[in-house]
Short mmCIF file of C-alpha atoms in Angstrom, two decimals:
data_model
loop_
_atom_site.label_atom_id
_atom_site.label_comp_id
_atom_site.label_asym_id
_atom_site.label_seq_id
_atom_site.Cartn_x
_atom_site.Cartn_y
_atom_site.Cartn_z
CA MET S 1 21.53 -17.81 -0.97
CA THR S 2 18.04 -19.07 -0.81
CA GLU S 3 15.14 -17.81 -3.10
CA LYS S 4 13.92 -15.75 -0.24
CA ASP S 5 17.23 -13.95 0.22
CA LEU S 6 17.24 -13.06 -3.50
CA TYR S 7 13.74 -11.66 -3.56
CA PHE S 8 13.31 -8.06 -4.06
CA ASP S 9 9.60 -7.76 -4.99
CA TRP S 10 8.21 -7.28 -1.44
CA ALA S 11 5.91 -4.49 -2.83
CA ALA S 12 3.85 -7.30 -4.61
CA THR S 13 3.88 -9.48 -1.80
CA SER S 14 5.99 -10.99 1.07
CA PRO S 15 7.14 -14.29 2.21
CA ALA S 16 4.95 -15.20 5.10
CA ASP S 17 6.36 -15.53 8.63
CA ALA S 18 5.85 -19.37 9.28
CA ASP S 19 5.66 -19.12 13.05
CA ILE S 20 3.00 -16.59 12.86
CA LEU S 21 0.93 -18.53 10.30
CA GLN S 22 1.34 -21.67 12.19
CA GLU S 23 0.02 -20.15 15.53
CA ALA S 24 -2.99 -18.67 13.69
CA LEU S 25 -3.54 -21.94 11.98
CA THR S 26 -3.52 -23.92 15.10
CA LEU S 27 -5.73 -21.55 17.05
CA SER S 28 -8.26 -21.41 14.04
CA LEU S 29 -8.49 -25.38 14.08
CA GLU S 30 -9.19 -25.33 17.83
CA LYS S 31 -11.89 -22.68 17.46
CA TRP S 32 -13.39 -23.71 14.30
CA GLY S 33 -16.85 -22.40 14.65
CA ASN S 34 -18.81 -19.63 12.79
CA PRO S 35 -18.15 -16.47 14.84
CA SER S 36 -21.70 -15.45 13.99
CA SER S 37 -23.22 -18.49 15.48
CA GLY S 38 -24.94 -18.22 18.77
CA HIS S 39 -23.81 -21.44 20.33
CA LYS S 40 -20.62 -21.98 22.38
CA THR S 41 -18.57 -23.28 19.45
CA GLY S 42 -19.46 -20.09 17.44
CA LYS S 43 -18.91 -17.74 20.57
CA ALA S 44 -15.48 -19.49 21.13
CA ALA S 45 -14.52 -18.42 17.54
CA ARG S 46 -16.08 -15.00 18.12
CA THR S 47 -13.71 -14.48 21.21
CA VAL S 48 -10.63 -15.38 18.97
CA LEU S 49 -11.78 -12.87 16.27
CA GLU S 50 -12.26 -10.01 18.70
CA ASP S 51 -8.97 -10.71 20.50
CA ALA S 52 -7.48 -10.20 17.04
CA ARG S 53 -9.11 -7.14 16.49
CA ASN S 54 -8.40 -5.79 19.93
CA LEU S 55 -4.43 -6.54 19.28
CA ALA S 56 -4.69 -4.76 15.89
CA ALA S 57 -6.39 -1.65 17.43
CA LYS S 58 -3.89 -1.62 20.47
CA THR S 59 -0.90 -1.70 17.86
CA LEU S 60 -2.55 0.68 15.42
CA GLY S 61 -3.50 3.03 18.30
CA VAL S 62 -7.15 3.22 17.30
CA LYS S 63 -10.52 1.86 18.78
CA ALA S 64 -11.35 -1.70 18.13
CA GLU S 65 -14.86 -0.64 17.22
CA ASN S 66 -13.28 1.35 14.18
CA LEU S 67 -11.48 -1.64 12.62
CA TYR S 68 -13.15 -4.10 10.16
CA PHE S 69 -11.63 -7.16 8.75
CA THR S 70 -11.85 -7.47 4.90
CA SER S 71 -10.57 -9.79 2.22
CA GLY S 72 -7.58 -7.57 1.47
CA GLY S 73 -6.31 -4.06 0.56
CA THR S 74 -8.30 -3.91 -2.56
CA GLU S 75 -11.78 -4.38 -0.72
CA SER S 76 -10.61 -2.03 2.21
CA ASP S 77 -9.96 0.67 -0.44
CA GLN S 78 -13.24 0.09 -2.31
CA ILE S 79 -15.69 0.01 0.68
CA PRO S 80 -15.34 3.65 1.56
CA LEU S 81 -15.60 4.70 -2.13
CA LEU S 82 -18.46 2.47 -2.73
CA SER S 83 -20.20 3.76 0.43
CA VAL S 84 -20.75 7.17 -1.30
CA MET S 85 -22.95 5.36 -3.95
CA THR S 86 -25.48 4.92 -1.17
CA LYS S 87 -26.36 8.67 -1.36
CA PRO S 88 -29.46 9.67 -3.23
CA SER S 89 -27.64 11.71 -5.69
CA THR S 90 -24.34 11.64 -7.64
CA GLY S 91 -21.37 13.85 -6.81
CA THR S 92 -17.52 14.30 -7.39
CA VAL S 93 -14.77 11.79 -6.18
CA LEU S 94 -11.23 13.12 -6.20
CA ILE S 95 -8.50 10.43 -6.45
CA SER S 96 -4.81 11.23 -6.90
CA SER S 97 -3.29 10.61 -10.35
CA ILE S 98 -0.73 8.09 -8.66
CA GLU S 99 -3.42 5.62 -7.00
CA HIS S 100 -3.23 1.90 -7.03
CA PRO S 101 -5.68 0.41 -9.39
CA ALA S 102 -7.77 -0.75 -6.48
CA VAL S 103 -8.88 2.89 -6.30
CA ARG S 104 -8.22 4.07 -9.69
CA GLU S 105 -10.25 1.43 -11.52
CA GLN S 106 -13.12 1.51 -8.85
CA ALA S 107 -13.36 5.18 -9.36
CA MET S 108 -13.71 4.81 -13.21
CA ALA S 109 -16.50 2.24 -12.69
CA MET S 110 -18.29 4.94 -10.55
CA LYS S 111 -17.83 7.33 -13.43
CA HIS S 112 -20.04 5.12 -15.53
CA CYS S 113 -22.59 5.25 -12.97
CA GLY S 114 -22.86 9.08 -13.22
CA TRP S 115 -20.25 10.13 -10.75
CA LYS S 116 -17.67 12.79 -11.65
CA VAL S 117 -14.17 11.44 -11.25
CA VAL S 118 -11.30 14.05 -10.88
CA GLN S 119 -7.60 13.13 -10.72
CA ILE S 120 -5.41 15.14 -8.52
CA PRO S 121 -2.24 15.84 -10.44
CA SER S 122 1.11 14.78 -9.08
CA ASP S 123 4.17 16.99 -9.38
CA LYS S 124 7.36 15.53 -11.03
CA ASP S 125 8.67 14.06 -7.85
CA GLY S 126 5.76 11.79 -7.47
CA ILE S 127 4.23 13.94 -4.69
CA ILE S 128 0.61 15.05 -4.30
CA ARG S 129 0.67 18.47 -2.84
CA PRO S 130 -2.18 19.76 -0.39
CA GLU S 131 -2.72 22.90 -2.57
CA ALA S 132 -3.43 20.55 -5.58
CA VAL S 133 -6.14 18.74 -3.53
CA THR S 134 -7.77 21.88 -2.17
CA SER S 135 -7.90 23.50 -5.62
CA LEU S 136 -10.21 20.82 -6.91
CA LEU S 137 -12.62 20.88 -4.21
CA THR S 138 -16.26 21.46 -5.00
CA ASN S 139 -19.37 21.59 -3.10
CA ASP S 140 -20.33 18.27 -4.31
CA THR S 141 -16.87 16.48 -3.50
CA MET S 142 -17.98 13.47 -1.47
CA ILE S 143 -14.62 11.56 -1.09
CA VAL S 144 -10.87 12.22 -1.56
CA CYS S 145 -8.24 9.37 -1.91
CA VAL S 146 -4.58 9.92 -1.70
CA MET S 147 -2.37 6.95 -0.75
CA ALA S 148 0.29 7.16 2.10
CA VAL S 149 3.28 5.57 -0.08
CA ASN S 150 3.23 4.88 -3.70
CA ASN S 151 3.70 1.34 -4.74
CA GLU S 152 6.00 2.09 -7.57
CA THR S 153 8.27 5.07 -6.76
CA GLY S 154 8.03 4.97 -2.92
CA ALA S 155 6.80 8.35 -2.78
CA ILE S 156 5.61 9.35 0.73
CA GLN S 157 2.67 11.49 0.38
CA PRO S 158 1.87 14.38 2.84
CA VAL S 159 -1.35 12.72 3.99
CA TYR S 160 -1.34 14.69 7.41
CA ASP S 161 -1.03 17.98 5.74
CA ILE S 162 -3.56 17.21 2.99
CA ALA S 163 -6.00 16.20 5.76
CA ASP S 164 -5.47 19.63 7.55
CA ALA S 165 -5.88 21.35 4.09
CA ILE S 166 -9.17 19.74 3.33
CA THR S 167 -10.34 20.62 6.94
CA ALA S 168 -9.35 24.23 6.60
CA ALA S 169 -10.84 24.47 3.15
CA CYS S 170 -14.15 23.16 4.18
CA LYS S 171 -14.48 25.17 7.36
CA GLY S 172 -18.23 26.17 7.76
CA LYS S 173 -19.28 23.56 5.15
CA ARG S 174 -19.64 19.98 4.54
CA ARG S 175 -16.43 18.29 4.47
CA PRO S 176 -15.70 15.25 2.14
CA LYS S 177 -14.19 12.06 3.57
CA PHE S 178 -10.60 11.61 3.41
CA HIS S 179 -9.51 7.89 2.48
CA VAL S 180 -5.74 6.80 2.80
CA ASP S 181 -4.43 3.65 1.14
CA CYS S 182 -1.81 2.55 3.76
CA VAL S 183 -0.97 -0.79 2.10
CA GLN S 184 2.58 0.06 1.11
CA ALA S 185 3.07 2.31 4.28
CA VAL S 186 2.33 -0.23 7.06
CA GLY S 187 5.61 -1.55 8.54
CA LYS S 188 7.51 0.67 6.27
CA ILE S 189 7.08 4.13 7.44
CA THR S 190 5.90 5.50 10.87
CA LEU S 191 2.01 6.21 10.84
CA ASN S 192 -0.39 8.08 12.98
CA LEU S 193 -3.83 6.55 11.93
CA ALA S 194 -5.72 8.55 14.64
CA TYR S 195 -4.48 11.97 13.12
CA PRO S 196 -7.48 14.19 12.92
CA GLY S 197 -8.85 14.43 9.27
CA ILE S 198 -8.12 10.96 8.12
CA ASP S 199 -11.55 9.23 8.00
CA SER S 200 -10.53 5.86 6.75
CA ALA S 201 -7.53 3.73 5.71
CA ALA S 202 -6.76 0.37 3.99
CA PHE S 203 -4.34 -2.19 5.06
CA SER S 204 -3.34 -5.60 3.83
CA ALA S 205 -1.68 -8.46 5.68
CA HIS S 206 0.57 -10.04 2.67
CA LYS S 207 2.69 -7.12 2.38
CA ILE S 208 4.00 -7.41 5.99
CA CYS S 209 4.52 -11.23 6.05
CA GLY S 210 1.15 -12.25 6.56
CA PRO S 211 -1.35 -14.37 4.72
CA ARG S 212 -3.05 -13.47 1.39
CA GLY S 213 -6.76 -12.77 1.52
CA ILE S 214 -6.96 -10.75 4.73
CA GLY S 215 -7.11 -6.95 5.12
CA LEU S 216 -8.17 -4.41 7.37
CA LEU S 217 -10.29 -1.08 7.11
CA TYR S 218 -10.18 1.65 9.54
CA CYS S 219 -13.15 4.00 9.72
CA LYS S 220 -13.26 6.93 12.12
CA GLU S 221 -17.01 6.96 11.78
CA ALA S 222 -19.50 4.19 10.53
CA LEU S 223 -20.44 4.28 7.05
CA GLU S 224 -23.22 2.83 5.17
CA ALA S 225 -22.21 -0.08 3.11
CA PHE S 226 -23.21 -0.36 -0.54
CA LEU S 227 -22.72 -4.03 -0.65
CA ARG S 228 -25.12 -5.88 1.71
CA GLY S 229 -25.35 -9.49 3.07
CA GLY S 230 -25.44 -11.25 6.22
CA GLY S 231 -24.40 -8.22 8.36
CA GLN S 232 -21.02 -9.42 9.62
CA GLU S 233 -18.35 -6.80 10.68
CA LYS S 234 -21.32 -4.69 11.87
CA GLY S 235 -22.80 -4.68 8.32
CA ILE S 236 -19.59 -2.95 6.83
CA ARG S 237 -18.17 -6.17 5.37
CA SER S 238 -20.82 -9.14 4.99
CA GLY S 239 -19.48 -12.65 4.73
CA THR S 240 -18.32 -15.29 7.27
CA GLU S 241 -15.17 -13.97 8.85
CA ASN S 242 -11.66 -15.21 8.22
CA VAL S 243 -10.60 -16.02 11.77
CA PHE S 244 -7.16 -17.49 10.78
CA GLY S 245 -6.39 -14.43 8.64
CA ALA S 246 -7.52 -12.07 11.47
CA VAL S 247 -5.17 -13.76 14.00
CA ALA S 248 -2.41 -13.78 11.74
CA PHE S 249 -2.70 -10.25 10.48
CA SER S 250 -2.86 -8.93 14.03
CA LYS S 251 0.34 -10.72 14.96
CA CYS S 252 2.12 -9.25 11.88
CA LEU S 253 1.07 -5.84 12.83
CA GLU S 254 2.34 -6.31 16.48
CA ARG S 255 5.53 -7.53 15.02
CA TYR S 256 6.26 -4.93 12.18
CA TYR S 257 4.18 -1.78 12.72
CA ASN S 258 6.00 1.50 13.48
CA LYS S 259 9.27 -0.20 14.35
CA GLU S 260 11.51 2.81 13.94
CA ASP S 261 14.85 1.06 14.59
CA ALA S 262 14.14 -1.30 11.63
CA ILE S 263 13.13 1.79 9.26
CA LYS S 264 16.19 3.53 10.06
CA ARG S 265 18.27 0.61 9.13
CA GLN S 266 16.58 0.15 6.00
CA GLN S 267 16.91 3.96 5.22
CA ALA S 268 20.81 3.64 5.70
CA ALA S 269 20.90 0.51 3.55
CA THR S 270 18.73 1.88 0.80
CA ALA S 271 20.50 5.28 0.64
CA SER S 272 23.69 3.26 -0.22
CA PHE S 273 22.01 1.09 -2.84
CA VAL S 274 20.54 4.21 -4.49
CA LYS S 275 23.92 5.89 -4.56
CA GLU S 276 25.63 2.82 -6.26
CA LEU S 277 22.85 2.41 -8.52
CA ALA S 278 23.06 6.08 -9.61
CA ALA S 279 26.70 5.59 -10.48
CA LEU S 280 26.00 3.07 -13.16
CA LYS S 281 26.37 4.27 -16.72
CA GLY S 282 22.90 4.96 -18.21
CA CYS S 283 20.92 4.66 -14.87
CA THR S 284 18.19 7.12 -13.84
CA ILE S 285 16.72 7.03 -10.57
CA VAL S 286 13.11 7.63 -10.69
CA PRO S 287 12.12 10.21 -9.66
CA GLU S 288 15.60 11.83 -9.47
CA ALA S 289 14.62 13.94 -6.59
CA ARG S 290 15.22 11.01 -4.47
CA LEU S 291 18.94 11.59 -4.50
CA GLU S 292 18.65 15.06 -3.04
CA LYS S 293 15.64 14.17 -0.88
CA PRO S 294 15.64 10.70 0.39
CA GLU S 295 13.35 11.47 3.30
CA LEU S 296 10.45 11.90 0.88
CA TYR S 297 10.58 8.21 -0.22
CA SER S 298 9.96 4.83 1.46
CA PRO S 299 13.29 3.25 2.07
CA TYR S 300 11.52 -0.20 0.93
CA VAL S 301 10.81 0.86 -2.62
CA VAL S 302 13.17 2.10 -5.18
CA GLN S 303 12.54 2.59 -8.92
CA ALA S 304 15.27 3.09 -11.56
CA ALA S 305 15.63 3.03 -15.29
CA PHE S 306 18.49 1.54 -17.35
CA ALA S 307 19.10 3.15 -20.73
CA HIS S 308 18.74 0.74 -23.57
CA ILE S 309 17.33 -1.99 -21.31
CA PRO S 310 13.57 -2.44 -21.56
CA GLY S 311 12.05 -3.04 -17.92
CA ASN S 312 10.86 -6.62 -18.82
CA VAL S 313 14.41 -7.50 -20.28
CA MET S 314 15.99 -6.45 -17.01
CA MET S 315 13.59 -8.45 -14.98
CA ARG S 316 13.96 -11.60 -17.01
CA ALA S 317 17.73 -11.00 -17.00
CA LEU S 318 17.90 -11.03 -13.20
CA ASP S 319 15.26 -13.69 -12.92
CA ALA S 320 17.75 -15.91 -14.91
CA LYS S 321 20.16 -15.21 -12.02
CA GLY S 322 17.70 -16.21 -9.24
CA ILE S 323 16.71 -12.51 -8.62
CA CYS S 324 13.10 -11.40 -8.37
CA ILE S 325 12.33 -7.83 -9.28
CA SER S 326 9.40 -6.17 -11.12
CA THR S 327 8.48 -3.45 -13.48
CA GLY S 328 5.76 -2.00 -11.27
CA SER S 329 2.58 -2.97 -9.54
CA ALA S 330 2.06 -6.72 -9.83
CA CYS S 331 -1.75 -5.73 -10.43
CA SER S 332 -0.78 -4.02 -13.67
CA THR S 333 1.67 -6.68 -14.97
CA LYS S 334 -0.24 -7.52 -17.96
CA LYS S 335 -0.74 -3.85 -19.08
CA ASN S 336 1.72 -1.96 -21.23
CA SER S 337 0.72 1.35 -19.75
CA ARG S 338 2.51 2.89 -16.70
CA PRO S 339 -0.11 5.41 -15.29
CA ILE S 340 1.94 6.50 -12.42
CA LEU S 341 4.91 7.42 -14.45
CA GLU S 342 2.65 9.19 -16.99
CA ALA S 343 1.14 11.21 -14.14
CA MET S 344 4.65 12.36 -13.23
CA HIS S 345 5.37 13.41 -16.91
CA VAL S 346 8.11 10.84 -17.00
CA SER S 347 9.46 10.43 -20.63
CA SER S 348 8.54 7.37 -22.55
CA ASP S 349 12.32 6.37 -22.76
CA VAL S 350 12.63 6.19 -18.96
CA SER S 351 9.17 4.72 -18.32
CA GLU S 352 9.77 1.72 -20.72
CA THR S 353 13.07 0.96 -19.06
CA ALA S 354 12.06 1.48 -15.50
CA VAL S 355 12.08 -1.38 -12.87
CA ARG S 356 11.10 -1.72 -9.25
CA PHE S 357 13.28 -3.01 -6.47
CA SER S 358 11.40 -3.44 -3.00
CA PHE S 359 12.74 -4.75 0.14
CA GLY S 360 11.31 -6.10 3.43
CA PRO S 361 12.18 -6.81 6.93
CA HIS S 362 14.16 -9.94 6.00
CA THR S 363 16.30 -8.41 3.38
CA THR S 364 19.97 -8.56 4.29
CA GLN S 365 22.80 -6.23 3.15
CA GLU S 366 24.66 -9.35 1.78
CA ALA S 367 21.57 -9.84 -0.38
CA ILE S 368 21.36 -6.31 -1.58
CA ASN S 369 25.22 -6.62 -2.48
CA CYS S 370 24.43 -9.49 -4.76
CA LEU S 371 21.62 -7.54 -6.26
CA LEU S 372 23.91 -4.64 -7.11
CA ALA S 373 26.44 -6.98 -8.56
CA ALA S 374 23.74 -8.70 -10.93
CA VAL S 375 22.40 -5.30 -12.02
CA SER S 376 25.57 -3.96 -12.82
CA GLU S 377 26.62 -7.11 -14.77
CA VAL S 378 23.44 -6.93 -16.97
CA ASN S 379 23.69 -2.97 -17.33
CA ASN S 380 27.26 -3.43 -18.51
CA GLN S 381 26.21 -5.74 -21.43
CA PHE S 382 23.99 -2.83 -22.80
CA ASN S 383 25.75 0.28 -21.43
CA LYS S 384 29.60 -0.17 -22.15
#
């Protein structure tokens, strides 16, 4: 098997689809102008950029004027957050306790600027419940952030129910914006981006076989940008546009977005994988609710802990066998803390031994079988 076959860290990044990148590169080499320039060379590049936006909009089922190209998922998460800082006074920001660092760390930076940041508690299953959100709403709540799929546990958040709950709770009053990080959801679960109550959403190309350095931000209504510059992307995201990335991302969305047959195949493969993992001595599926309620979790992300085997040890042992996994978010690899597991009140013993297996559209059953065999071999050395 090749290195790509034995790659199980898709939640960190995905191997790019060469045909899509080649097509995008060829087109961007031909139409090499600055899309903001007024001459024919710039206008030709602008046409390519807008064609990419239109394709992305058609695929996502939204209006093209509501999509903005960014540098990636982090920036797409931060633009809506930062937009509230253009207000003349501070207020409250609600973020879930299981958010990606792109949201969590930016919110903490806002706290230093006088904003009140409140974390919405997760239940033990890694789920943010609508009532947990509405119980924390105040008159000065400006934005609520809850991700669609957690990047470590794969827990699918009830974002549509949360959107409805916020709307109902704020009837007759000013409603805060609701932002959804869809980075781990796109191409992995079915999404309805146009659902009422979802005001903005973030996407990243490199999670679905696209290039790094390109993302998308969906905004139902125009917002005021905190960071200013040349006014590109209607002033929401200044900076010369990444035409190559925009073309490639739109093609990846077309190939992978809301493909129900592929999702169902992965659900079956993951259900079998989780069942066999759980049968290993000393193995704990995190959260354990996944065994009884698999529909609440993305089939592309599985977290498990192995007694007496620190997560880094399991990761290195599998790496020595040519298999790539992780201990959690790639953005937190250098940190010892596991804030998502802490938010779920997972014990320290389980937290320290937890690892993440994540899959993608090119993962085969044969590769998953190899992974199981390797994990079992390592586990047997510590749990006889």
